mmCIF file of C-alpha atoms in Angstrom:
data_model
loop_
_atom_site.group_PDB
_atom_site.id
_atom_site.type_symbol
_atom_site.label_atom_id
_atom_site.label_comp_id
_atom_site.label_asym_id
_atom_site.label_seq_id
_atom_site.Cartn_x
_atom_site.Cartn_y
_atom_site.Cartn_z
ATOM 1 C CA UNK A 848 18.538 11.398 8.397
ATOM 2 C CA UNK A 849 15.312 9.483 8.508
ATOM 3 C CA UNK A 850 15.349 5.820 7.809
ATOM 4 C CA UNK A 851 11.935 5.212 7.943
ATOM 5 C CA UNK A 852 8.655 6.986 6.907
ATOM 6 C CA UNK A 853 5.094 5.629 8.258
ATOM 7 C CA UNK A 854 2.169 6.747 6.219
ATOM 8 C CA UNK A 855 -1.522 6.199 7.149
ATOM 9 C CA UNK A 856 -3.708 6.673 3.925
ATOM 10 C CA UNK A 857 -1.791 9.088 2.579
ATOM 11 C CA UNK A 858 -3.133 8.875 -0.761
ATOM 12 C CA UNK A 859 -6.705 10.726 1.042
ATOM 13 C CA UNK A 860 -7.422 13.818 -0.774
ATOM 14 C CA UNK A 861 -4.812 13.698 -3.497
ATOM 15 C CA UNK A 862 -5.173 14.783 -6.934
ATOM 16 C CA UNK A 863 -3.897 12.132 -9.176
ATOM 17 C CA UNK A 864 -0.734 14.544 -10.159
ATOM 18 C CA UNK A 865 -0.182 14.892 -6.695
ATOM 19 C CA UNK A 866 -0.301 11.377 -6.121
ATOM 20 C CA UNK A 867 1.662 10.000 -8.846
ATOM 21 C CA UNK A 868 4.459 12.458 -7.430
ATOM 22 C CA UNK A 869 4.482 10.972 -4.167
ATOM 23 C CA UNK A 870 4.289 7.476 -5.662
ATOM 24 C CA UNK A 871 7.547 8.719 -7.381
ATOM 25 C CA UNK A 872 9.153 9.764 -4.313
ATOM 26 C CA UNK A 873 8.239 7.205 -2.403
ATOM 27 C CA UNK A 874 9.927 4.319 -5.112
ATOM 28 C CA UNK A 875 13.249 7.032 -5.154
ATOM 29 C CA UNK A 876 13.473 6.899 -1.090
ATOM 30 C CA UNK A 877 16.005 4.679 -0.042
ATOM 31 C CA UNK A 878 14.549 4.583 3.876
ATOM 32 C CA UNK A 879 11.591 1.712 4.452
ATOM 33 C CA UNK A 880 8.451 3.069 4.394
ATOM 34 C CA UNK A 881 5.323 1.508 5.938
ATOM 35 C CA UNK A 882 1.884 2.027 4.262
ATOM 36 C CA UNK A 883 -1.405 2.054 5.703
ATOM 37 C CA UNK A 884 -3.799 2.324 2.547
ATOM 38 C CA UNK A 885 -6.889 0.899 0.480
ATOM 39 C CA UNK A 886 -6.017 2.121 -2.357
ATOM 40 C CA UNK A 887 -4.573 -0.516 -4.609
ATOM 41 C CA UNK A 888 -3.287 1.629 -7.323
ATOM 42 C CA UNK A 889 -1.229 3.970 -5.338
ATOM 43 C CA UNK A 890 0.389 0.577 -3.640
ATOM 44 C CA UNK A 891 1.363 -1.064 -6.958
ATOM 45 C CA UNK A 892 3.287 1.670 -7.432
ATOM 46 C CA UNK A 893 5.749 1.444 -5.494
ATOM 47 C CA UNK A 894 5.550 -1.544 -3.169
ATOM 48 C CA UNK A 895 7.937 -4.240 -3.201
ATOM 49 C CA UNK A 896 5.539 -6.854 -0.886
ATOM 50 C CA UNK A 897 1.914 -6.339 0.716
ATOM 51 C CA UNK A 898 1.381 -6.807 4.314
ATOM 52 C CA UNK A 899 -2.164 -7.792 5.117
ATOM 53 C CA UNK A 900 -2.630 -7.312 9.028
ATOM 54 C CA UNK A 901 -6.296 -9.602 9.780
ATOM 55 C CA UNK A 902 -7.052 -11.391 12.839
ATOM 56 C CA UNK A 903 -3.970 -10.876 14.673
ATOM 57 C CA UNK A 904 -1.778 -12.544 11.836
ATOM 58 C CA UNK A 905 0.440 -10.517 9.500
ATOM 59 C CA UNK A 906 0.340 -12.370 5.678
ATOM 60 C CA UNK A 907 3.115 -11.009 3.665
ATOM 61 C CA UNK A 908 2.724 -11.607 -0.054
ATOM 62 C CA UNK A 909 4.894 -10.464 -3.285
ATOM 63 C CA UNK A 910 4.473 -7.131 -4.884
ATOM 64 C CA UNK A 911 3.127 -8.975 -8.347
ATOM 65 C CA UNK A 912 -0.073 -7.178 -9.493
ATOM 66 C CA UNK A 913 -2.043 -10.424 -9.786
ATOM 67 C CA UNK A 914 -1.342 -10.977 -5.637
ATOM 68 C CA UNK A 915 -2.445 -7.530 -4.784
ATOM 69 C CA UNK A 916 -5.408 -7.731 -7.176
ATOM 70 C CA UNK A 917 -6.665 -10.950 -5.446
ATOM 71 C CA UNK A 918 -5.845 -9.520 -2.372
ATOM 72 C CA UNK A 919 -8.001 -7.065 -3.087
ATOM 73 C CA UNK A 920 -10.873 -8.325 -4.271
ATOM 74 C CA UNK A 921 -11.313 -10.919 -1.328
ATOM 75 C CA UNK A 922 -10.456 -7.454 1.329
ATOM 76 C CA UNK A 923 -13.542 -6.252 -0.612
ATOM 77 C CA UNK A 924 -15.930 -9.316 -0.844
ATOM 78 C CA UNK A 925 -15.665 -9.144 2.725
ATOM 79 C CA UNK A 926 -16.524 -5.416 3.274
ATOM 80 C CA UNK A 927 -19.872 -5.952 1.193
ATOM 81 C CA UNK A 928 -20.323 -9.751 2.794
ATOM 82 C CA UNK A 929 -19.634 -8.091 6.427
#
């Protein structure tokens, strides 16, 4: 049986039917599951905390939508500032 699952931008190329069902598989799956993604929707739904890997440091923060949403928006005010 397999206790973990690591994903790297899975949600690439996915209809939105297709993703909401792995979204829904993914929150049913009793394993851990690691995540390598930019897109914030598919991660709010089903994430219980955000790991944000930068500069050698790992920042853990809650799964609350107003942490990933500022989270966010500073990953991308860097992008466009970089």
């Amino acid at each position: 049986r397999v206790h973990l699952l690591f994903l790297d931008e899975p949600s690439n190329h996915l209809d939105l039917e297709t993703l909401d069902a792995l979204s829904a598989a993914l929150n049913a799956y009793e394993g851990a599951v690691v995540v390598v993604s930019h897109n914030q929707g598919f991660l709010t739904g089903f994430c219980n905390e955000l790991w944000v890997v930068e500069g050698g440091v790992v920042n853990v923060q809650p799964s609350d939508t107003s942490s990933f949403d500022e989270l966010f928006n500073q990953f991308r005010s860097k992008s466009v500032s970089g």
